[in-house]
Structures are given as C-alpha cells and as structure tokens.
Short mmCIF file of C-alpha atoms and ligand atoms in Angstrom, two decimals:
data_model
loop_
_atom_site.label_atom_id
_atom_site.label_comp_id
_atom_site.label_asym_id
_atom_site.label_seq_id
_atom_site.Cartn_x
_atom_site.Cartn_y
_atom_site.Cartn_z
CA MET A 1308 25.26 -23.60 -20.81
CA SER A 1309 22.50 -22.47 -23.21
CA ILE A 1310 18.94 -23.61 -23.78
CA VAL A 1311 16.61 -22.68 -26.59
CA ILE A 1312 12.78 -23.05 -26.15
CA THR A 1313 11.16 -23.27 -29.48
CA ASN A 1314 7.40 -23.46 -30.67
CA ILE A 1315 6.16 -21.14 -27.99
CA GLY A 1316 2.57 -20.47 -29.02
CA GLU A 1317 2.27 -17.40 -26.88
CA LEU A 1318 5.21 -15.77 -25.01
CA VAL A 1319 4.27 -13.27 -22.36
CA THR A 1320 7.17 -10.72 -22.02
CA ASN A 1321 5.74 -7.94 -19.89
CA PRO A 1322 7.77 -5.24 -21.60
CA GLY A 1323 6.82 -2.25 -19.60
CA HIS A 1324 4.54 -0.73 -17.04
CA GLY A 1325 1.16 -1.13 -18.79
CA ARG A 1326 -0.78 -3.21 -16.38
CA ASP A 1327 -2.55 -5.28 -19.01
CA ARG A 1328 0.11 -5.09 -21.72
CA LEU A 1329 1.70 -8.45 -21.57
CA GLY A 1330 3.72 -7.90 -24.70
CA ILE A 1331 2.75 -11.26 -26.25
CA VAL A 1332 5.00 -12.67 -29.03
CA TYR A 1333 3.22 -15.42 -31.00
CA ASP A 1334 5.13 -18.42 -32.49
CA ALA A 1335 8.19 -17.40 -30.44
CA ALA A 1336 11.47 -18.80 -29.30
CA LEU A 1337 13.62 -17.81 -26.38
CA VAL A 1338 17.27 -18.51 -25.60
CA VAL A 1339 18.64 -18.73 -22.09
CA GLU A 1340 22.37 -18.28 -21.44
CA ASP A 1341 23.99 -18.46 -18.08
CA GLY A 1342 20.79 -17.86 -16.19
CA THR A 1343 19.60 -14.89 -18.24
CA VAL A 1344 17.37 -14.40 -21.24
CA ALA A 1345 19.77 -13.85 -24.11
CA TRP A 1346 17.47 -13.80 -27.25
CA VAL A 1347 13.75 -13.54 -28.03
CA GLY A 1348 12.37 -13.85 -31.45
CA ALA A 1349 10.39 -15.85 -33.99
CA SER A 1350 10.59 -19.59 -33.53
CA ALA A 1351 11.45 -20.01 -37.20
CA GLN A 1352 14.61 -18.02 -36.64
CA ALA A 1353 15.66 -19.60 -33.31
CA PRO A 1354 19.43 -20.03 -33.02
CA ASP A 1355 21.11 -23.15 -31.83
CA ALA A 1356 21.84 -23.92 -28.24
CA ASP A 1357 23.27 -26.66 -26.04
CA GLU A 1358 19.82 -27.91 -25.24
CA ARG A 1359 16.49 -27.65 -26.96
CA ILE A 1360 13.04 -27.67 -25.38
CA ASP A 1361 9.98 -27.89 -27.69
CA ALA A 1362 7.07 -26.12 -26.09
CA GLU A 1363 4.77 -27.66 -28.60
CA GLY A 1364 2.57 -24.57 -29.01
CA ALA A 1365 2.14 -23.89 -25.27
CA ALA A 1366 2.36 -20.50 -23.53
CA VAL A 1367 5.46 -19.43 -21.76
CA LEU A 1368 5.29 -16.78 -18.91
CA PRO A 1369 7.70 -15.08 -16.49
CA GLY A 1370 7.84 -17.06 -13.28
CA PHE A 1371 5.43 -15.80 -10.71
CA VAL A 1372 6.80 -13.26 -8.19
CA ASP A 1373 5.13 -14.06 -4.79
CA SER A 1374 5.92 -10.82 -2.89
CA HIS A 1375 4.14 -11.76 0.34
CA ALA A 1376 4.50 -15.02 2.16
CA HIS A 1377 4.98 -16.18 5.76
CA LEU A 1378 6.83 -19.51 5.36
CA VAL A 1379 8.77 -19.93 8.52
CA PHE A 1380 6.45 -21.58 11.04
CA ALA A 1381 5.66 -24.93 12.72
CA GLY A 1382 2.30 -26.73 12.85
CA ASP A 1383 -0.93 -25.69 11.19
CA ARG A 1384 -4.29 -24.19 12.24
CA ALA A 1385 -6.75 -26.43 10.33
CA ALA A 1386 -9.14 -26.61 13.30
CA GLU A 1387 -9.16 -22.81 13.32
CA PHE A 1388 -10.10 -22.82 9.65
CA GLY A 1389 -12.84 -25.45 10.28
CA ALA A 1390 -14.31 -23.28 13.12
CA ARG A 1391 -14.20 -20.29 10.74
CA MET A 1392 -16.08 -22.00 8.04
CA ALA A 1393 -18.69 -22.81 10.80
CA GLY A 1394 -19.14 -19.03 11.53
CA GLU A 1395 -16.20 -17.99 13.75
CA PRO A 1396 -14.60 -14.62 12.66
CA TYR A 1397 -10.90 -14.14 11.84
CA THR A 1398 -9.16 -11.83 14.24
CA GLY A 1399 -5.52 -12.68 13.89
CA GLY A 1400 -5.48 -13.93 17.39
CA GLY A 1401 -4.41 -17.45 16.12
CA ILE A 1402 -0.98 -16.00 15.29
CA ARG A 1403 0.00 -16.59 18.92
CA THR A 1404 -0.75 -20.33 18.49
CA THR A 1405 1.62 -20.54 15.67
CA VAL A 1406 4.24 -18.44 17.60
CA ALA A 1407 4.12 -21.12 20.51
CA ALA A 1408 4.57 -23.98 18.04
CA THR A 1409 7.38 -22.22 16.17
CA ARG A 1410 9.36 -21.44 19.26
CA GLU A 1411 9.24 -25.07 20.30
CA ALA A 1412 10.41 -26.33 16.93
CA GLY A 1413 14.04 -27.30 16.36
CA ASP A 1414 16.07 -25.50 13.68
CA ASP A 1415 16.05 -28.48 11.27
CA GLN A 1416 12.37 -29.04 11.72
CA LEU A 1417 11.69 -25.41 10.76
CA ARG A 1418 14.08 -25.54 7.88
CA ARG A 1419 12.42 -28.65 6.55
CA ALA A 1420 8.90 -27.07 6.90
CA THR A 1421 9.99 -23.94 5.07
CA GLY A 1422 11.78 -25.89 2.41
CA ARG A 1423 8.64 -27.95 1.76
CA LEU A 1424 6.61 -24.88 0.98
CA VAL A 1425 9.37 -23.34 -1.18
CA THR A 1426 9.39 -26.57 -3.21
CA GLU A 1427 5.58 -26.54 -3.38
CA MET A 1428 5.73 -22.94 -4.71
CA ARG A 1429 8.43 -23.65 -7.22
CA ARG A 1430 6.50 -26.53 -8.72
CA GLN A 1431 3.55 -24.21 -9.20
CA GLY A 1432 5.67 -21.61 -11.17
CA THR A 1433 6.80 -19.31 -8.52
CA THR A 1434 10.47 -18.24 -8.98
CA THR A 1435 10.76 -15.28 -6.66
CA ILE A 1436 9.55 -15.55 -3.09
CA GLU A 1437 9.46 -13.05 -0.39
CA ILE A 1438 9.56 -14.73 3.12
CA LYS A 1439 8.63 -12.98 6.31
CA SER A 1440 9.49 -13.79 9.92
CA GLY A 1441 6.75 -13.01 12.42
CA TYR A 1442 6.21 -16.25 14.32
CA GLY A 1443 9.14 -15.97 16.62
CA LEU A 1444 8.33 -12.59 18.33
CA ASP A 1445 11.37 -12.63 20.53
CA VAL A 1446 14.98 -11.65 19.75
CA GLU A 1447 16.27 -15.28 19.44
CA HIS A 1448 13.44 -16.62 17.43
CA GLU A 1449 12.95 -13.72 15.00
CA ALA A 1450 16.64 -13.80 14.24
CA ARG A 1451 16.46 -17.62 13.69
CA SER A 1452 13.40 -17.26 11.44
CA LEU A 1453 15.26 -14.85 9.29
CA ARG A 1454 18.39 -16.84 9.13
CA ILE A 1455 16.38 -19.79 7.93
CA ALA A 1456 14.34 -17.55 5.49
CA ALA A 1457 17.69 -16.25 4.02
CA GLU A 1458 18.72 -19.79 3.16
CA PHE A 1459 15.79 -19.74 0.58
CA THR A 1460 15.59 -16.25 -0.69
CA THR A 1461 17.17 -12.92 -0.76
CA GLU A 1462 13.74 -11.17 -0.31
CA THR A 1463 13.64 -11.69 3.52
CA THR A 1464 11.35 -9.46 5.76
CA PHE A 1465 11.56 -8.80 9.35
CA LEU A 1466 8.00 -8.93 10.81
CA GLY A 1467 8.72 -8.73 14.55
CA ALA A 1468 5.70 -6.35 14.65
CA HIS A 1469 3.21 -9.03 13.67
CA VAL A 1470 1.19 -8.99 16.95
CA VAL A 1471 2.12 -8.20 20.51
CA PRO A 1472 2.98 -11.44 22.07
CA ALA A 1473 1.27 -12.66 25.20
CA GLU A 1474 4.13 -11.76 27.53
CA TYR A 1475 3.80 -7.97 26.50
CA ARG A 1476 0.07 -7.82 26.35
CA ASP A 1477 -0.11 -5.29 29.17
CA ASP A 1478 2.61 -3.08 27.76
CA PRO A 1479 2.63 -2.95 23.96
CA TRP A 1480 4.97 0.03 23.74
CA LYS A 1481 7.57 -2.03 25.59
CA TYR A 1482 7.32 -4.57 22.90
CA VAL A 1483 7.48 -1.88 20.19
CA ALA A 1484 10.79 -0.70 21.85
CA LEU A 1485 12.08 -4.29 21.79
CA VAL A 1486 11.16 -4.70 18.14
CA SER A 1487 12.69 -1.34 17.21
CA GLY A 1488 15.91 -1.91 19.13
CA PRO A 1489 17.44 -5.34 20.04
CA MET A 1490 15.26 -7.43 17.79
CA LEU A 1491 15.86 -5.23 14.84
CA ASN A 1492 19.60 -5.39 15.48
CA ALA A 1493 19.55 -9.12 15.70
CA ALA A 1494 17.38 -9.44 12.54
CA ARG A 1495 19.24 -6.87 10.48
CA PRO A 1496 22.06 -9.18 9.10
CA TYR A 1497 19.46 -11.45 7.48
CA ALA A 1498 16.67 -9.07 6.46
CA LYS A 1499 16.09 -6.81 3.43
CA TRP A 1500 12.77 -5.47 4.37
CA ILE A 1501 10.85 -4.60 7.51
CA ASP A 1502 7.00 -5.01 7.81
CA VAL A 1503 4.39 -4.24 10.40
CA PHE A 1504 0.76 -5.43 10.85
CA CYS A 1505 -1.11 -2.03 11.37
CA ASP A 1506 -4.68 -3.10 12.04
CA ARG A 1507 -7.25 -3.80 14.69
CA GLY A 1508 -5.84 -6.03 17.38
CA ALA A 1509 -2.28 -5.61 16.11
CA PHE A 1510 -0.28 -2.29 16.08
CA ASP A 1511 -1.76 1.24 15.94
CA GLU A 1512 -0.56 4.05 13.71
CA ASP A 1513 2.02 5.46 16.21
CA GLN A 1514 3.38 2.13 17.01
CA ALA A 1515 3.66 1.15 13.38
CA ARG A 1516 5.37 4.39 12.48
CA THR A 1517 7.88 3.93 15.17
CA VAL A 1518 8.75 0.34 14.03
CA LEU A 1519 9.05 1.41 10.32
CA ALA A 1520 11.12 4.51 11.17
CA ALA A 1521 13.65 2.27 13.05
CA GLY A 1522 13.80 -0.14 10.13
CA LYS A 1523 14.32 2.72 7.71
CA ASP A 1524 17.16 4.00 9.82
CA ALA A 1525 18.68 0.54 9.83
CA GLY A 1526 18.64 0.63 6.03
CA LEU A 1527 15.71 -1.80 5.48
CA GLY A 1528 13.04 -1.26 2.83
CA LEU A 1529 9.51 -0.81 4.11
CA ARG A 1530 6.29 -2.87 3.70
CA LEU A 1531 3.14 -2.85 5.59
CA HIS A 1532 0.12 -5.07 6.31
CA GLY A 1533 -2.86 -2.75 6.37
CA ASN A 1534 -6.59 -2.38 5.99
CA GLN A 1535 -7.29 -6.15 6.29
CA LEU A 1536 -9.58 -6.37 9.18
CA GLY A 1537 -11.26 -2.91 8.78
CA PRO A 1538 -10.65 0.62 7.55
CA GLY A 1539 -7.61 2.17 9.27
CA PRO A 1540 -4.48 4.25 8.90
CA GLY A 1541 -2.31 1.44 7.25
CA VAL A 1542 -2.47 2.61 3.64
CA ARG A 1543 -1.87 6.24 4.36
CA LEU A 1544 1.06 5.43 6.71
CA ALA A 1545 2.58 3.29 3.98
CA VAL A 1546 2.41 6.22 1.54
CA GLU A 1547 3.66 8.71 4.11
CA MET A 1548 6.75 6.55 4.88
CA GLY A 1549 7.47 5.56 1.28
CA ALA A 1550 6.76 1.89 1.66
CA ALA A 1551 7.39 -0.25 -1.41
CA SER A 1552 4.07 -1.94 -0.81
CA VAL A 1553 0.94 -1.99 1.34
CA ASP A 1554 -0.63 -5.37 1.53
CA HIS A 1555 -4.21 -6.68 1.92
CA CYS A 1556 -6.07 -3.35 1.19
CA THR A 1557 -9.33 -5.10 1.75
CA HIS A 1558 -11.10 -2.01 3.27
CA LEU A 1559 -10.28 1.13 1.37
CA THR A 1560 -11.73 4.61 1.55
CA ASP A 1561 -11.61 7.02 -1.25
CA ALA A 1562 -8.81 8.81 0.68
CA ASP A 1563 -6.71 5.62 0.72
CA VAL A 1564 -7.16 5.19 -3.06
CA ASP A 1565 -6.17 8.77 -3.59
CA ALA A 1566 -3.12 8.50 -1.37
CA LEU A 1567 -1.87 5.53 -3.33
CA ALA A 1568 -2.59 7.31 -6.62
CA SER A 1569 -0.58 10.27 -5.41
CA THR A 1570 2.49 8.05 -5.55
CA VAL A 1571 2.14 7.32 -9.19
CA PHE A 1572 4.84 8.82 -11.36
CA ASP A 1573 4.82 8.72 -15.19
CA CYS A 1574 7.75 7.03 -16.66
CA MET A 1575 7.57 9.32 -19.69
CA CYS A 1576 8.03 6.27 -22.01
CA GLY A 1577 4.54 6.34 -23.45
CA ASP A 1578 3.71 3.37 -21.28
CA GLY A 1579 1.92 4.92 -18.33
CA GLY A 1580 3.64 4.82 -14.91
CA TRP A 1581 3.55 2.97 -11.68
CA SER A 1582 2.85 3.83 -8.09
CA SER A 1583 5.94 3.73 -5.95
CA THR A 1584 3.79 2.31 -3.22
CA VAL A 1585 2.19 -0.82 -4.73
CA ALA A 1586 -1.05 -2.14 -3.50
CA THR A 1587 -0.57 -5.87 -3.02
CA LEU A 1588 -3.87 -7.78 -2.92
CA LEU A 1589 -3.98 -11.19 -1.28
CA PRO A 1590 -7.24 -13.03 -2.31
CA GLY A 1591 -6.25 -16.21 -0.63
CA ALA A 1592 -6.81 -14.34 2.68
CA GLU A 1593 -10.31 -13.22 1.79
CA PHE A 1594 -11.10 -16.81 0.56
CA SER A 1595 -9.85 -18.45 3.69
CA THR A 1596 -11.34 -15.91 6.15
CA ARG A 1597 -14.63 -15.65 4.22
CA SER A 1598 -14.24 -11.84 3.85
CA PRO A 1599 -15.28 -9.52 1.11
CA TYR A 1600 -12.60 -9.26 -1.65
CA PRO A 1601 -10.83 -6.07 -2.24
CA ASP A 1602 -11.86 -4.10 -5.40
CA ALA A 1603 -8.92 -4.18 -7.64
CA ARG A 1604 -10.76 -2.26 -10.42
CA ARG A 1605 -11.05 0.78 -8.17
CA LEU A 1606 -7.28 0.91 -7.65
CA LEU A 1607 -6.40 0.08 -11.30
CA ASP A 1608 -8.80 2.77 -12.57
CA ALA A 1609 -7.01 5.31 -10.22
CA GLY A 1610 -3.68 4.36 -11.85
CA VAL A 1611 -2.39 2.40 -8.85
CA THR A 1612 -0.04 -0.45 -9.52
CA VAL A 1613 -1.44 -3.70 -8.18
CA ALA A 1614 0.40 -6.85 -7.26
CA LEU A 1615 -1.12 -10.22 -6.46
CA ALA A 1616 0.50 -12.58 -3.85
CA THR A 1617 -0.50 -15.69 -1.85
CA ASP A 1618 0.08 -14.48 1.76
CA CYS A 1619 0.80 -18.11 2.32
CA ASN A 1620 0.57 -18.73 6.17
CA PRO A 1621 -1.05 -21.27 8.35
CA GLY A 1622 -3.85 -18.95 9.56
CA SER A 1623 -5.47 -16.72 7.01
CA SER A 1624 -4.30 -18.06 3.72
CA TYR A 1625 -2.74 -21.47 3.53
CA THR A 1626 -2.33 -21.64 -0.26
CA SER A 1627 0.98 -21.50 -2.15
CA SER A 1628 -0.75 -21.24 -5.48
CA MET A 1629 -0.42 -18.03 -7.50
CA SER A 1630 -2.68 -19.58 -10.21
CA PHE A 1631 -5.46 -19.88 -7.63
CA CYS A 1632 -4.89 -16.30 -6.60
CA ILE A 1633 -5.06 -15.21 -10.33
CA ALA A 1634 -8.35 -17.11 -10.73
CA LEU A 1635 -9.87 -15.46 -7.57
CA ALA A 1636 -8.70 -12.00 -8.71
CA VAL A 1637 -10.43 -12.44 -12.03
CA ARG A 1638 -13.68 -13.97 -10.71
CA GLU A 1639 -14.03 -11.81 -7.53
CA MET A 1640 -11.98 -8.61 -7.84
CA ARG A 1641 -12.88 -7.28 -11.31
CA MET A 1642 -9.48 -7.87 -12.86
CA THR A 1643 -9.11 -9.03 -16.30
CA PRO A 1644 -7.03 -12.21 -16.89
CA ALA A 1645 -4.22 -10.04 -18.37
CA GLU A 1646 -4.15 -7.66 -15.43
CA ALA A 1647 -4.09 -10.55 -13.03
CA VAL A 1648 -1.27 -12.26 -14.73
CA TRP A 1649 0.67 -8.98 -14.97
CA ALA A 1650 0.05 -8.36 -11.22
CA ALA A 1651 1.27 -11.91 -10.35
CA THR A 1652 4.51 -11.41 -12.32
CA ALA A 1653 5.56 -7.83 -13.12
CA GLY A 1654 3.46 -6.39 -10.27
CA GLY A 1655 5.10 -8.55 -7.70
CA ALA A 1656 8.44 -7.49 -9.12
CA ARG A 1657 7.50 -3.82 -8.67
CA ALA A 1658 6.33 -4.56 -5.12
CA LEU A 1659 9.80 -5.85 -4.38
CA ARG A 1660 11.39 -3.04 -6.47
CA ARG A 1661 13.06 -5.56 -8.78
CA ASP A 1662 13.45 -5.13 -12.48
CA ASP A 1663 15.38 -8.33 -13.28
CA VAL A 1664 12.27 -10.56 -12.72
CA GLY A 1665 8.64 -10.54 -13.71
CA ARG A 1666 9.50 -9.97 -17.36
CA LEU A 1667 11.02 -11.99 -20.24
CA SER A 1668 13.10 -9.72 -22.43
CA VAL A 1669 16.81 -9.83 -23.11
CA GLY A 1670 18.77 -9.39 -19.93
CA ALA A 1671 16.06 -10.52 -17.51
CA ARG A 1672 16.66 -13.49 -15.34
CA ALA A 1673 15.68 -16.69 -16.97
CA ASP A 1674 12.93 -17.43 -14.53
CA LEU A 1675 9.89 -18.81 -16.47
CA MET A 1676 7.18 -21.47 -16.84
CA ILE A 1677 6.02 -23.44 -19.77
CA LEU A 1678 2.25 -24.11 -19.35
CA ASP A 1679 0.26 -27.12 -20.25
CA ALA A 1680 -1.99 -24.81 -22.09
CA PRO A 1681 -1.86 -22.59 -25.22
CA SER A 1682 -2.64 -19.31 -23.42
CA TYR A 1683 -2.07 -17.46 -20.23
CA LEU A 1684 -5.93 -17.12 -20.19
CA HIS A 1685 -6.19 -20.73 -19.02
CA LEU A 1686 -4.76 -19.84 -15.67
CA ALA A 1687 -8.12 -18.18 -14.85
CA TYR A 1688 -10.28 -20.15 -17.23
CA ARG A 1689 -9.30 -23.51 -15.75
CA PRO A 1690 -9.08 -22.91 -12.01
CA GLY A 1691 -7.71 -25.61 -9.89
CA VAL A 1692 -6.12 -27.43 -12.72
CA PRO A 1693 -2.28 -27.89 -12.47
CA LEU A 1694 -1.19 -26.21 -15.71
CA ILE A 1695 2.47 -25.65 -14.98
CA ARG A 1696 4.36 -28.09 -17.10
CA THR A 1697 8.05 -26.93 -16.70
CA VAL A 1698 9.68 -24.31 -14.62
CA LEU A 1699 13.09 -22.82 -15.19
CA HIS A 1700 14.70 -20.98 -12.25
CA ASP A 1701 17.84 -19.10 -12.95
CA GLY A 1702 17.88 -20.78 -16.28
CA VAL A 1703 17.83 -24.27 -14.77
CA PRO A 1704 14.90 -26.70 -15.42
CA GLN A 1705 13.49 -27.70 -12.03
O1 NIG B 1461 -1.09 -11.56 6.40
N1 NIG B 1461 -2.40 -10.09 8.85
C1 NIG B 1461 -1.48 -10.67 9.51
N2 NIG B 1461 -0.73 -11.69 9.18
C2 NIG B 1461 -1.13 -12.73 8.33
C3 NIG B 1461 -1.94 -13.84 9.08
C4 NIG B 1461 -1.11 -14.60 9.99
C5 NIG B 1461 -1.86 -15.67 10.69
O2 NIG B 1461 -3.02 -15.66 10.80
O3 NIG B 1461 -1.10 -16.58 11.15
C6 NIG B 1461 -1.71 -12.32 7.10
O4 NIG B 1461 -2.90 -12.53 6.83
FE1 FE B 1462 0.56 -11.55 5.49
#
C-alpha cells in the first residue's frame, strides 16, 4: 500500500545533526510505502501511488518524538495544581498520592487511562512516545505498569526509583535494594530503559548510581531525572554513567554544562556532532510548577544536543502537547523556532538513540504530520491553536 502526499509547501526533513538545520524542501512531495518513506522530491515530479493526499501548500513535519512521559497512572492532582498557583511550592511529594490511586486501580482502568493519553498525543502529532512506570513503587505494581506501557510503545522505562514510598521512608537503602533486585527482575521483560529521580527529596547520588548500575547490568539503557528542584549531582552522574539522556536540567552550573559538552562527538560529516548524553528539557514542568525555565541557549551554545518533551504526568506537567512545549521553549528558553522543532523531533530521537524516527528522508519510518499552516514557524507563532491537520503513524493516516 503506497501513499503520495503532494503540494507540500514546506517539508521538514531533518537531514543530519545540525540543531537548526531542518533541511526544508519547498514545493515537495513524499511517497510512503509499507510504513516507510520511499521517495522525497519536487511535487511536480511526484510518482503515482495507491492513494493521493493533497497537502494544499501546508507544511509537513516528522511526527513529534516525546521522549519523556509518565502515562500509567490513575486519578489527577488538579487540587494540588490549584494550591500551587496560590503559592504552594512543588516538592514531588504529591507523587505518593498518585501511587496510592494507581495501586488501587484495576488493570483495565489503568489501560484505558493510559490509552486515552496516547490517543490525545497522537492527535497532536506525536508518533513516538516514551512511557515510564513510577507510580506503582512495589514489585507487583511496577511490573504491571510496564506491562501496560508495553502495550502502547516499545520505548518503556522502569522508574521504580521515582521516590521512596511511604512504607520505606525510614530505610531508603532498603528500597534501593528492592528496586535494584526483585523489582528490576520483574520489570525487566517489559522495559527497555531504566530511569531514576536524582534530586532533593528523591534519591541521592549514591542511591541513584546503585540503581542505574543494576539496570545497566540487566541490559537496560540509562536515563535520569536531574537538576529539577535545585542544583545537584544528577547531570554529572548521567554523564559518568553514559546515560542516553538527562531530563529537566532546570538548575545547571557551568560544570554541568561542561560535563554534557564533554560527551559531544563530531560525526565528521560536516554537520557538527551530537552529545551522547542529550539534555532533555521539559518546559511544561516549569510552566505547571511556576519555576524558572532552563536556559536552552547556554546548552546549545556549548554544543550540547537538546531534546524537548512533555513530561506528561498528573503532578508537575499535565500536558500532552508538544506544540505547547515548542511555543514555551521559543518564548521562555531562548530557542529559535527551528531549534525547538528540531529538538521536538530529531532531538527526541537522539534522546532515545533512534535513527528511524524524527526525520523524513528515504528509509525513515513514515511518521509525520500535515499542519493546518504553511510553515513550521506557526507552531510557535500561533500558540494554543490546534494546527495538526493529519497524522500518519507507520504510514497509516490516523
Ligand atoms: O518528571 N520529577 C519527578 N517526576 C515527575 C513528576 C511526577 C509527579 O509529580 O507526579 C517529573 O516532573
Ligand atoms: Fe518526568
């Protein structure tokens, strides 16, 4: 089954590693065959296909790659958000409220809640989604969360080390041993990645290192939540351990930026390079916790690869909209629209160490969106407006 999309006013291809080089082809067409991009060229030269979609001059982009989301949970924390907007600080303590609700929920209820968010994301142009556990925090419920996550994505992340649950408050190392042993074993069949929240009120550097080392030994890739609530060891630990990504990066010292920059390697293709540890910025969290935004410019100027993701979760960032994150990144984090769109597509792919998504050249997966706008610029220029007209996932119109 093949589809040709013609009359694309502006086709974003993301050809390489240049963080603002979107590789735009004007007046383009693109052919999809069996779920992959089979041809890209001038609209006037478009070959025939089984189906034809006329983009009518609109922009076409790779589907968003949301490389950081917590979608397996029950209930919400709207009241906590309301209190925060009235002056309460965010501490991460509310995670335990969601843990209690999630443990109580039945499997089908949890599956439906996760599925609803996945559908919401797809409609808004997201075609690759990472999903974390982290609201079970015991062996049974962490394994269950990952089993459900794996029904929706291959990018599943074990986050047993989200916070220390109430029952282990007096002995956090006992909980670290549980996460690194029996819980990891139960999660392992469903997980591709392991993550740890290394921050104030969560896990300290030694605890986080212990969890990540156990995950690495079990064959999982590493990710880390760090430097969200204050400066700390998270970023440097992520670099030391070879994590694919360190996420939040709200409070960075010069040494943190240098550590991330030290992981940059040049691809020798005349297109710059990328950092093997990506800095994933989550502006939805700063928005929803009324915190200062991270300074993306500082990272970009140091050569660090930046990804943007939603952090969708019921506590610190209950948005599923990558377009909203792009608009925040441009307005508040000193990113250009091109850098932000790259970070939300190719940058997310780098954070997941994927090269089949986040770009639209021959051989890539046919994950893409047709905008209701002539240019990618409109994603930041028209914040809050639903601009995603059509989404193709694996070559199939959604
Ligand atoms: O990424 N920082 C830790 N975890 C989530 C928040 C989870 C919650 O508040 O429920 C985050 O922001
Ligand atoms: Fe998170």
